[in-house]
Amino acid sequence: MSLASDRARQLRHISILASAGSGKTFQLTNRYLQLLARGAAPNSILASTFTRLAAGEIRDRVLFRLAETAWDKARRDELGRHIDVPALSQKSVRDLLRLLAQNLHRLQIRTLDSFFGTIVRCFALELGLPADARIVDEDEAYALRREAIARMLQDDGEGDPERIIELLASLTEGSSERAVTETIDATVSSLYDLYREAVPGAWRAIAPAELLGDDAIDAAIARLEAARPTTPKRTISAHDEDVRRARIAGRGDSDAWQEFIKKGLAKPIAAGVNLYYKKEIEPHVVAAYRPLIRHAQGVFRQRIITQTVATHELLALFDRCYERVKARHKALTFADLTVALARAELRGQLDDICFRIDASLRHILLDEMQDTNIQQWAALRPIVDETVSYSPDVRSFFAVGDVKQSIYGWRDACPEVLSELPRLLARPGGQVVIEQQTLATSYRSSPAIMEVVNRVFAQVAKNPALAPYPEAAGKWDEQFATHSTARGELPGFCELRTIGRGEDSQKRTTLRLQAAADLVAELYVRTRRRGAPTHLTIGVLLRTNAAVSRLLFELGPTRRNIPATGRGGGPLTDAPAVNAILDALKLADHPDHTAAAFNVQTSPLGAVVGLCDESQKTGERPDLAVARQREPAVVGRRRRVARQIRRRIASEGLAAVIQGWVRAIAPHTDERQYRRCMQLIELAEAFDARSASRMDAFIHMVEARSVADPAASPVQVMTVHQSKGLEFDVVILPELESEIAARRSLKVVYERDGDAGPIARIARYVSKDIWSVFPDLAPVFEQHINRLAHESLCLLYVAMTRARQGLYMIIDPPGSRPGAGRLSTLLTGALAPGEEPPGPDETVFTHAHGDAAWFRPLHLVPDEPPPPPTPAALGLSLPIAFAPTEGPLLRSADPLARVREGQRVRDVLTLDDVHAGSWGAAARVLLGELDWLEEFEASPRANPVALTELVLQSVSGKDEAWARARVDELLRMLEAPGVRQVLCHGGEASRVVEHDVPFARLIDGALQTGTIPRVVLTHDALGATVAAAVVGVAGDRVDSEEDARARAPGYRELVRAWRQATAEQWGIAPSVVSVTLLFLASGYAVEVA
């Protein structure tokens, strides 16, 4: 064996800087398997990452790679090359797989929080923490935080309300735009982690200001008044105004000093420009201004110091109360674990740690290390230091991440920990023990995507949009290596386009989201019409959860009717039905909350809880006098309902009460709302387990917690942060108008001593025109603002590199947006440099590689001849959605799948006569009115005029002529013999019809939800259900009964779900539940076994 090959097979301490799509998890699992193959015990390898999902992915990939190579020699040989075991045998792989399977409970593949938690529990006494403390989630942490704030405001020895009011007055400069509690909470929630990381001296590191005394101020003003300019008249007038302002400021008005320095002659002199309207200011005048300008600047400086110290003091008061509250409740947060370990002295105690946690850790593998914050690194540092002090064959260290994907600055992530690892872990004398490697080849994206990524992110320092942030641009250029791709065979297409003009930012945001929704619809239908793979995925990535909710609405059944779900999601309050339920719970706690009562009363839930009065049931609108007469009765009813809700919750539990409401309002909700209601029930079950009683706490939990929509869909809508680690065939980016370094919400800025060093100075944030005048403070602000700019670059990089083949970026026309420092200007500067600014609704840039036509939107693809017109296709049942409670993939059976494949874009966007959504809605109205066909035909409900009115109320965007045409056509379809046979009574008195029956059932740990469109129940003499007949409607157009029978097996999964759900719902055997499919458009009925 040669020395070179022997060296290649030696383990090394490694840090990998990996670009997007280059295989970070692949490299980490290679290292894990390499260690196993060398004889490392499974419990001796710590593989840590930041989320349970990512930890599960690492574990699953390790097991899967062993499982697939156990039976495939080619893959086994490939694995052997990756882990430096050339002759990897089948027996060795099977032995490793068996070893892992037998030790799954001892694997140390876990999140960093979980690892820290285990150590803290074992060292609780040494760390001064209660041994029986429990880890609380964010909802409970919020409640504890609010309790601590309440104690701060109590004059009982714990709090100091007078001092707090003084501090808040200093922080808000006397303004009272928000409640005291909210002001404190906004401060502590954003700055508490920073408070715990920084030493107290960092908050007092700004040198004090040099201020004039009262007598010196008066003398300086007198000198200024005496130094009156001789010419010109405009300069003389400005000088006189400055004297007036100085006299006001000299009486102690600090705001007046700001006005003094920002106006008149003082403004250019303070900036070092002794010109006023291009006329030179006389030297004796300039000299008279300087003492007062220095004093005014000193006032500003003192304000920064005062507010910074007040912020620290407020945080210290909160910390004292918060620690007492947590101790009283025996509660800890995950951040507490990190802080406890960061402050502990664990250096040299790795063996003791391993003994106590029952794991002989010898090898450390860290994933996504760019997201590590300084506190986490401080907790890890002793363990890592001890690990790298050994030979890699004894103990080894491996870290992987991408500093270009560090998008968690708001969690104080410090990507420099990863990039500076060789320096941070160097041995005494400067010996480097960490080998740093770089990966820049993507195994995800097509050449088109990579070429655009290189064009945008290479040499960003030359982009005019980043001129204000030279430090951020320079650091990015140092870190960015030109990307290549291993997927040269993939076609791809990229586009940058503008929207139409909008009069304000809110309107432009709406236009961009609507343009994104239109593009999703075009791509979704176009790709299917051109034969693209059915698993094609589209990701729409946004900045805020509010935008996610709006876009899901735009894609929903009432708009474009494109199947789309939100990942990571937002609060359940994005569903109107959930809001109605929460308002009912709010009413229970606050019976006189008239807004909540109104919202419940005007929703379908109002009738369920008993809030509707007779006028609502009849549609009567009483005049004002009558309404006033009824007011006492309304108040009494409202309080009675609130009392009833409270009693039911106390006796049945919150989850049971909500479940009953959901069952009652289900016919009035669409599929997504129903799913969100089911998720609300799950949250209520967790809330019941806490034995909490106040509904306000539950309402806040629901409003604050993000809950993923579990439905499977090829279209996913989410924030860029939630897309981390994911990939899509097509990515659409409609929110690119954010500032590169947004500072509106900044409260403080800080400066580190070195890239990954401790915090050296902290200052309360002020505007640039103030901080820029202090040369010693400017670096603090510039470093922080450049960090924000760097994070914006990371965010854009993450968003663009999620794409495999298609990338669409939607921006405002340049003339309509204020300012230049935006991501959109960065893109136009990189992709269309030197060109005329684009106008509204214009394509700024396109780039294609290979045959990318199937990814292009309709306006770029020559249209195809329309298919021959088809009869209306009906879709009368919601698809079944298998929504897992803990992570399994979702299955769905969609009866409209065949219909959607052949549709054109205009069929979806204009909802014309061949669109199943409008037909389905009209047909649901008709069948909902029909229990038995013969009774229906003899009743006033069959009147076409009345049915037309009902259809118009249920189907938006249609006129009376369309509705009447659909009603006439549907009534003719009911005359078909096969349809009549199924829908007629038959003279059996024991049969009862139920419509649109919702169901939810657990199957192998997954939640299956759906709706049974029509079920006919047969009862015995005692009223017990003994049989059932389910009737569903198929959307296919068939030519014969044989054709209908041939199509029926395609609905087998849907039929099985209906049959099982019906059997469970009415307590009968599945064998006595028949299911018949109506091919309504063709007049055939087929019973499905």
CSV table of C-alpha atoms in Angstrom, one decimal, residues 410-755:
chain,number,residue,atom,x,y,z
A,410,TRP,CA,-32.5,36.8,14.7
A,411,ARG,CA,-31.6,33.8,16.9
A,412,ASP,CA,-28.0,35.2,17.2
A,413,ALA,CA,-26.6,32.5,14.9
A,414,CYS,CA,-22.9,33.2,14.2
A,415,PRO,CA,-21.8,31.6,10.9
A,416,GLU,CA,-18.2,32.7,11.6
A,417,VAL,CA,-18.0,29.8,14.1
A,418,LEU,CA,-18.0,27.4,11.2
A,419,SER,CA,-15.7,29.5,8.8
A,420,GLU,CA,-13.2,30.1,11.6
A,421,LEU,CA,-13.1,26.6,13.0
A,422,PRO,CA,-9.4,26.0,12.0
A,423,ARG,CA,-8.3,29.1,13.9
A,424,LEU,CA,-10.7,28.6,16.8
A,425,LEU,CA,-9.5,25.1,17.4
A,426,ALA,CA,-5.8,25.6,16.7
A,427,ARG,CA,-3.4,24.1,19.3
A,428,PRO,CA,-1.1,26.2,21.4
A,429,GLY,CA,1.6,27.6,19.1
A,430,GLY,CA,-0.9,27.9,16.2
A,431,GLN,CA,-0.9,24.3,15.1
A,432,VAL,CA,-4.0,23.8,12.9
A,433,VAL,CA,-5.7,20.5,13.5
A,434,ILE,CA,-8.9,21.0,11.5
A,435,GLU,CA,-8.7,20.3,7.8
A,436,GLN,CA,-11.2,22.6,5.9
A,437,GLN,CA,-12.7,21.4,2.7
A,438,THR,CA,-15.1,23.1,0.2
A,439,LEU,CA,-17.9,21.6,-1.8
A,440,ALA,CA,-19.3,23.7,-4.6
A,441,THR,CA,-20.8,21.1,-7.0
A,442,SER,CA,-24.6,20.8,-6.9
A,443,TYR,CA,-26.4,17.5,-7.2
A,444,ARG,CA,-29.7,19.2,-7.2
A,445,SER,CA,-30.0,22.0,-9.7
A,446,SER,CA,-29.9,22.3,-13.5
A,447,PRO,CA,-27.2,24.3,-15.3
A,448,ALA,CA,-29.6,27.1,-15.9
A,449,ILE,CA,-30.2,27.5,-12.2
A,450,MET,CA,-26.5,27.4,-11.3
A,451,GLU,CA,-25.6,29.9,-14.1
A,452,VAL,CA,-28.0,32.4,-12.7
A,453,VAL,CA,-26.9,31.8,-9.1
A,454,ASN,CA,-23.3,32.4,-10.2
A,455,ARG,CA,-24.3,35.5,-12.0
A,456,VAL,CA,-26.1,37.0,-9.0
A,457,PHE,CA,-23.8,36.0,-6.3
A,458,ALA,CA,-20.3,36.1,-7.8
A,459,GLN,CA,-18.5,39.4,-7.2
A,460,VAL,CA,-21.4,41.0,-5.4
A,461,ALA,CA,-19.1,43.9,-4.3
A,462,LYS,CA,-19.5,45.2,-7.8
A,463,ASN,CA,-23.3,45.3,-7.6
A,464,PRO,CA,-24.5,48.9,-7.0
A,465,ALA,CA,-27.2,47.7,-4.6
A,466,LEU,CA,-24.6,46.6,-2.1
A,467,ALA,CA,-22.5,49.8,-2.3
A,468,PRO,CA,-23.7,50.8,1.2
A,469,TYR,CA,-22.6,47.5,2.6
A,470,PRO,CA,-19.0,47.0,1.6
A,471,GLU,CA,-18.1,44.8,4.5
A,472,ALA,CA,-20.9,42.4,3.9
A,473,ALA,CA,-20.2,42.3,0.1
A,474,GLY,CA,-16.5,41.7,0.7
A,475,LYS,CA,-17.1,38.9,3.1
A,476,TRP,CA,-19.6,37.3,0.7
A,477,ASP,CA,-17.1,37.4,-2.1
A,478,GLU,CA,-14.4,35.7,0.1
A,479,GLN,CA,-16.9,32.9,0.9
A,480,PHE,CA,-18.4,32.3,-2.5
A,481,ALA,CA,-16.9,29.8,-4.9
A,482,THR,CA,-18.2,29.5,-8.4
A,483,HIS,CA,-20.9,26.8,-8.5
A,484,SER,CA,-21.0,23.9,-10.9
A,485,THR,CA,-23.6,21.1,-11.2
A,486,ALA,CA,-23.5,17.3,-11.7
A,487,ARG,CA,-27.0,17.5,-13.3
A,488,GLY,CA,-25.9,18.7,-16.7
A,489,GLU,CA,-28.7,16.7,-18.3
A,490,LEU,CA,-31.5,18.6,-16.6
A,491,PRO,CA,-33.3,21.3,-18.7
A,492,GLY,CA,-34.0,24.5,-16.9
A,493,PHE,CA,-35.5,28.0,-17.2
A,494,CYS,CA,-35.1,31.2,-15.2
A,495,GLU,CA,-37.1,34.4,-15.4
A,496,LEU,CA,-37.2,37.8,-13.8
A,497,ARG,CA,-40.3,39.8,-14.4
A,498,THR,CA,-42.1,42.9,-13.2
A,499,ILE,CA,-45.8,43.4,-12.3
A,500,GLY,CA,-48.1,46.2,-13.2
A,501,ARG,CA,-47.9,49.5,-11.3
A,502,GLY,CA,-49.6,49.9,-7.9
A,503,GLU,CA,-50.3,53.1,-6.1
A,504,ASP,CA,-48.9,52.0,-2.8
A,505,SER,CA,-46.7,49.2,-1.3
A,506,GLN,CA,-49.7,47.2,-0.1
A,507,LYS,CA,-51.3,47.2,-3.5
A,508,ARG,CA,-48.0,46.2,-5.1
A,509,THR,CA,-47.6,43.3,-2.7
A,510,THR,CA,-51.1,42.1,-3.5
A,511,LEU,CA,-50.3,42.3,-7.3
A,512,ARG,CA,-47.1,40.3,-6.8
A,513,LEU,CA,-48.9,37.6,-4.8
A,514,GLN,CA,-51.7,37.4,-7.4
A,515,ALA,CA,-49.1,37.2,-10.2
A,516,ALA,CA,-47.4,34.4,-8.3
A,517,ALA,CA,-50.8,32.6,-8.0
A,518,ASP,CA,-51.5,33.0,-11.7
A,519,LEU,CA,-48.0,31.7,-12.5
A,520,VAL,CA,-48.6,28.6,-10.3
A,521,ALA,CA,-51.9,27.9,-12.0
A,522,GLU,CA,-50.2,28.3,-15.5
A,523,LEU,CA,-47.3,26.0,-14.6
A,524,TYR,CA,-49.4,23.5,-12.8
A,525,VAL,CA,-51.8,22.9,-15.7
A,526,ARG,CA,-49.2,23.5,-18.5
A,527,THR,CA,-46.8,20.9,-17.2
A,528,ARG,CA,-49.5,18.3,-16.9
A,529,ARG,CA,-50.9,19.0,-20.4
A,530,ARG,CA,-47.4,18.6,-21.9
A,531,GLY,CA,-46.9,15.3,-20.1
A,532,ALA,CA,-44.6,16.4,-17.3
A,533,PRO,CA,-44.1,13.9,-14.4
A,534,THR,CA,-47.0,13.8,-12.0
A,535,HIS,CA,-44.6,14.3,-9.1
A,536,LEU,CA,-43.5,17.8,-10.3
A,537,THR,CA,-43.3,20.1,-7.3
A,538,ILE,CA,-43.7,23.9,-7.2
A,539,GLY,CA,-42.5,25.9,-4.2
A,540,VAL,CA,-43.6,29.4,-3.6
A,541,LEU,CA,-41.2,31.0,-1.1
A,542,LEU,CA,-42.2,34.1,0.8
A,543,ARG,CA,-40.8,36.3,3.6
A,544,THR,CA,-43.8,36.3,6.0
A,545,ASN,CA,-46.5,34.0,7.3
A,546,ALA,CA,-49.1,36.6,6.4
A,547,ALA,CA,-48.1,36.4,2.7
A,548,VAL,CA,-48.3,32.6,2.9
A,549,SER,CA,-51.9,32.8,4.1
A,550,ARG,CA,-52.8,35.3,1.4
A,551,LEU,CA,-51.3,33.2,-1.4
A,552,LEU,CA,-53.0,30.0,-0.1
A,553,PHE,CA,-56.2,32.0,-0.3
A,554,GLU,CA,-55.5,33.1,-3.9
A,555,LEU,CA,-54.8,29.4,-4.9
A,556,GLY,CA,-57.8,28.1,-2.9
A,557,PRO,CA,-61.1,26.7,-4.1
A,558,THR,CA,-62.8,30.0,-4.2
A,559,ARG,CA,-60.1,31.5,-6.5
A,560,ARG,CA,-57.9,29.5,-8.8
A,561,ASN,CA,-58.7,26.1,-7.3
A,562,ILE,CA,-55.1,24.8,-7.4
A,563,PRO,CA,-54.2,22.1,-4.8
A,564,ALA,CA,-51.7,23.9,-2.6
A,565,THR,CA,-50.6,23.5,1.0
A,566,GLY,CA,-48.5,25.5,3.4
A,567,ARG,CA,-45.5,23.9,5.1
A,568,GLY,CA,-44.3,24.9,8.5
A,569,GLY,CA,-47.4,27.0,8.1
A,570,GLY,CA,-48.8,29.7,10.1
A,571,PRO,CA,-51.4,29.9,12.9
A,572,LEU,CA,-54.7,28.0,12.5
A,573,THR,CA,-56.4,31.4,12.4
A,574,ASP,CA,-55.9,31.4,8.6
A,575,ALA,CA,-59.1,29.4,8.5
A,576,PRO,CA,-62.4,31.3,9.1
A,577,ALA,CA,-64.0,28.3,10.8
A,578,VAL,CA,-61.2,28.3,13.4
A,579,ASN,CA,-61.7,32.0,14.0
A,580,ALA,CA,-65.4,31.4,14.7
A,581,ILE,CA,-64.5,28.7,17.2
A,582,LEU,CA,-62.0,30.9,19.0
A,583,ASP,CA,-64.5,33.7,19.1
A,584,ALA,CA,-66.9,31.3,20.8
A,585,LEU,CA,-64.2,30.4,23.4
A,586,LYS,CA,-63.5,34.1,23.8
A,587,LEU,CA,-67.1,34.7,24.5
A,588,ALA,CA,-67.1,32.0,27.2
A,589,ASP,CA,-64.4,33.9,29.1
A,590,HIS,CA,-65.8,37.3,28.3
A,591,PRO,CA,-69.6,37.2,27.9
A,592,ASP,CA,-69.9,40.9,27.1
A,593,HIS,CA,-67.4,40.7,24.2
A,594,THR,CA,-69.8,42.0,21.6
A,595,ALA,CA,-67.3,41.7,18.7
A,596,ALA,CA,-66.7,38.0,19.4
A,597,ALA,CA,-70.4,37.4,19.8
A,598,PHE,CA,-71.1,39.1,16.5
A,599,ASN,CA,-68.5,37.0,14.7
A,600,VAL,CA,-70.0,33.8,16.1
A,601,GLN,CA,-73.6,34.8,15.5
A,602,THR,CA,-73.0,35.6,11.9
A,603,SER,CA,-71.2,32.3,11.2
A,604,PRO,CA,-72.6,28.8,10.9
A,605,LEU,CA,-71.4,28.2,14.5
A,606,GLY,CA,-74.0,30.7,15.8
A,607,ALA,CA,-76.9,28.3,15.3
A,608,VAL,CA,-74.9,25.5,16.8
A,609,VAL,CA,-74.2,27.2,20.1
A,610,GLY,CA,-77.6,28.9,20.2
A,611,LEU,CA,-76.7,32.5,19.5
A,612,CYS,CA,-79.0,33.0,16.5
A,613,ASP,CA,-82.4,34.7,17.2
A,614,GLU,CA,-85.6,34.4,15.2
A,615,SER,CA,-84.8,37.4,13.0
A,616,GLN,CA,-81.6,35.7,11.8
A,617,LYS,CA,-83.4,32.5,11.0
A,618,THR,CA,-86.0,34.3,9.0
A,619,GLY,CA,-83.6,36.8,7.4
A,620,GLU,CA,-85.5,39.7,8.9
A,621,ARG,CA,-83.6,42.9,9.5
A,622,PRO,CA,-85.3,44.8,12.4
A,623,ASP,CA,-85.1,48.6,12.5
A,624,LEU,CA,-83.1,50.4,15.1
A,625,ALA,CA,-86.0,50.9,17.6
A,626,VAL,CA,-86.8,47.2,17.5
A,627,ALA,CA,-83.1,46.3,17.9
A,628,ARG,CA,-82.9,48.5,21.0
A,629,GLN,CA,-86.0,46.8,22.5
A,630,ARG,CA,-84.4,43.4,21.9
A,631,GLU,CA,-81.1,44.4,23.4
A,632,PRO,CA,-81.8,43.0,27.0
A,633,ALA,CA,-82.8,39.7,25.5
A,634,VAL,CA,-79.7,39.6,23.3
A,635,VAL,CA,-77.4,40.3,26.3
A,636,GLY,CA,-79.2,37.6,28.3
A,637,ARG,CA,-78.9,35.1,25.4
A,638,ARG,CA,-75.2,35.9,25.0
A,639,ARG,CA,-74.4,35.4,28.7
A,640,ARG,CA,-76.5,32.2,28.8
A,641,VAL,CA,-74.6,30.8,25.8
A,642,ALA,CA,-71.2,31.8,27.4
A,643,ARG,CA,-72.3,30.1,30.7
A,644,GLN,CA,-73.3,26.9,28.8
A,645,ILE,CA,-70.0,26.8,26.9
A,646,ARG,CA,-68.0,27.1,30.2
A,647,ARG,CA,-70.0,24.3,31.8
A,648,ARG,CA,-69.6,22.0,28.8
A,649,ILE,CA,-65.9,22.6,28.7
A,650,ALA,CA,-65.6,21.9,32.5
A,651,SER,CA,-67.6,18.7,32.2
A,652,GLU,CA,-66.6,17.3,28.8
A,653,GLY,CA,-63.2,18.9,28.2
A,654,LEU,CA,-62.2,21.5,25.6
A,655,ALA,CA,-61.3,19.0,22.9
A,656,ALA,CA,-64.6,17.2,23.1
A,657,VAL,CA,-66.6,20.5,22.9
A,658,ILE,CA,-64.7,21.7,19.8
A,659,GLN,CA,-65.0,18.3,18.2
A,660,GLY,CA,-68.8,18.6,18.5
A,661,TRP,CA,-68.8,22.0,17.0
A,662,VAL,CA,-66.5,20.9,14.1
A,663,ARG,CA,-68.8,18.0,13.3
A,664,ALA,CA,-71.8,20.4,13.2
A,665,ILE,CA,-70.2,23.1,11.0
A,666,ALA,CA,-68.3,20.6,8.7
A,667,PRO,CA,-70.9,20.9,5.9
A,668,HIS,CA,-70.2,24.7,5.7
A,669,THR,CA,-66.4,24.3,5.4
A,670,ASP,CA,-64.1,23.5,2.6
A,671,GLU,CA,-61.5,20.7,2.8
A,672,ARG,CA,-58.7,22.9,4.0
A,673,GLN,CA,-60.8,24.5,6.7
A,674,TYR,CA,-61.9,21.1,7.9
A,675,ARG,CA,-58.3,20.0,8.2
A,676,ARG,CA,-57.4,23.1,10.2
A,677,CYS,CA,-60.3,22.4,12.5
A,678,MET,CA,-59.1,18.9,13.1
A,679,GLN,CA,-55.6,20.3,14.0
A,680,LEU,CA,-57.4,22.7,16.4
A,681,ILE,CA,-58.8,19.7,18.1
A,682,GLU,CA,-55.3,18.2,18.5
A,683,LEU,CA,-54.1,21.5,20.1
A,684,ALA,CA,-57.1,21.4,22.4
A,685,GLU,CA,-56.2,17.9,23.5
A,686,ALA,CA,-52.7,19.0,24.5
A,687,PHE,CA,-54.3,22.0,26.3
A,688,ASP,CA,-56.6,19.7,28.2
A,689,ALA,CA,-53.6,17.7,29.4
A,690,ARG,CA,-52.2,20.8,31.1
A,691,SER,CA,-55.4,21.2,33.3
A,692,ALA,CA,-55.6,24.8,32.3
A,693,SER,CA,-59.0,26.5,32.6
A,694,ARG,CA,-58.8,30.0,31.0
A,695,MET,CA,-59.7,30.1,27.3
A,696,ASP,CA,-57.6,33.2,26.8
A,697,ALA,CA,-54.5,31.0,27.3
A,698,PHE,CA,-55.7,28.6,24.7
A,699,ILE,CA,-56.6,31.3,22.2
A,700,HIS,CA,-53.2,32.8,22.6
A,701,MET,CA,-51.6,29.4,22.0
A,702,VAL,CA,-53.5,28.9,18.8
A,703,GLU,CA,-52.8,32.5,17.6
A,704,ALA,CA,-49.1,32.1,18.3
A,705,ARG,CA,-48.3,28.6,17.2
A,706,SER,CA,-47.5,27.8,13.6
A,707,VAL,CA,-49.1,24.6,12.5
A,708,ALA,CA,-48.2,22.9,9.2
A,709,ASP,CA,-51.0,22.0,6.8
A,710,PRO,CA,-50.5,18.3,6.4
A,711,ALA,CA,-52.2,17.8,3.0
A,712,ALA,CA,-50.1,16.4,0.2
A,713,SER,CA,-49.9,18.7,-2.8
A,714,PRO,CA,-47.5,19.3,-5.6
A,715,VAL,CA,-47.7,23.0,-4.8
A,716,GLN,CA,-46.1,24.1,-1.5
A,717,VAL,CA,-46.3,27.6,-0.1
A,718,MET,CA,-44.0,28.6,2.8
A,719,THR,CA,-41.5,31.1,4.1
A,720,VAL,CA,-37.9,30.9,2.9
A,721,HIS,CA,-36.8,29.9,6.5
A,722,GLN,CA,-39.2,26.9,6.3
A,723,SER,CA,-37.8,25.9,2.9
A,724,LYS,CA,-34.3,25.3,4.4
A,725,GLY,CA,-33.2,21.8,3.4
A,726,LEU,CA,-36.0,21.3,0.8
A,727,GLU,CA,-36.0,21.4,-3.0
A,728,PHE,CA,-38.6,21.8,-5.7
A,729,ASP,CA,-38.7,21.4,-9.4
A,730,VAL,CA,-39.9,25.0,-9.8
A,731,VAL,CA,-39.4,27.8,-7.3
A,732,ILE,CA,-41.4,31.1,-7.5
A,733,LEU,CA,-40.2,34.2,-5.5
A,734,PRO,CA,-42.7,37.0,-5.3
A,735,GLU,CA,-41.4,38.8,-2.2
A,736,LEU,CA,-38.1,40.4,-3.3
A,737,GLU,CA,-38.9,44.0,-2.4
A,738,SER,CA,-37.6,43.8,1.2
A,739,GLU,CA,-34.7,46.1,2.2
A,740,ILE,CA,-31.2,44.4,2.1
A,741,ALA,CA,-30.5,45.6,5.6
A,742,ALA,CA,-33.9,46.4,7.1
A,743,ARG,CA,-33.5,48.4,10.4
A,744,ARG,CA,-37.1,49.4,11.2
A,745,SER,CA,-37.4,46.8,14.0
A,746,LEU,CA,-33.9,47.2,15.4
A,747,LYS,CA,-33.7,47.9,19.1
A,748,VAL,CA,-29.9,47.6,19.7
A,749,VAL,CA,-26.8,47.0,17.7
A,750,TYR,CA,-23.7,45.2,18.9
A,751,GLU,CA,-20.0,44.7,18.0
A,752,ARG,CA,-18.1,41.5,18.4
A,753,ASP,CA,-14.4,41.3,19.3
A,754,GLY,CA,-13.4,39.4,16.1
A,755,ASP,CA,-15.7,37.5,13.8
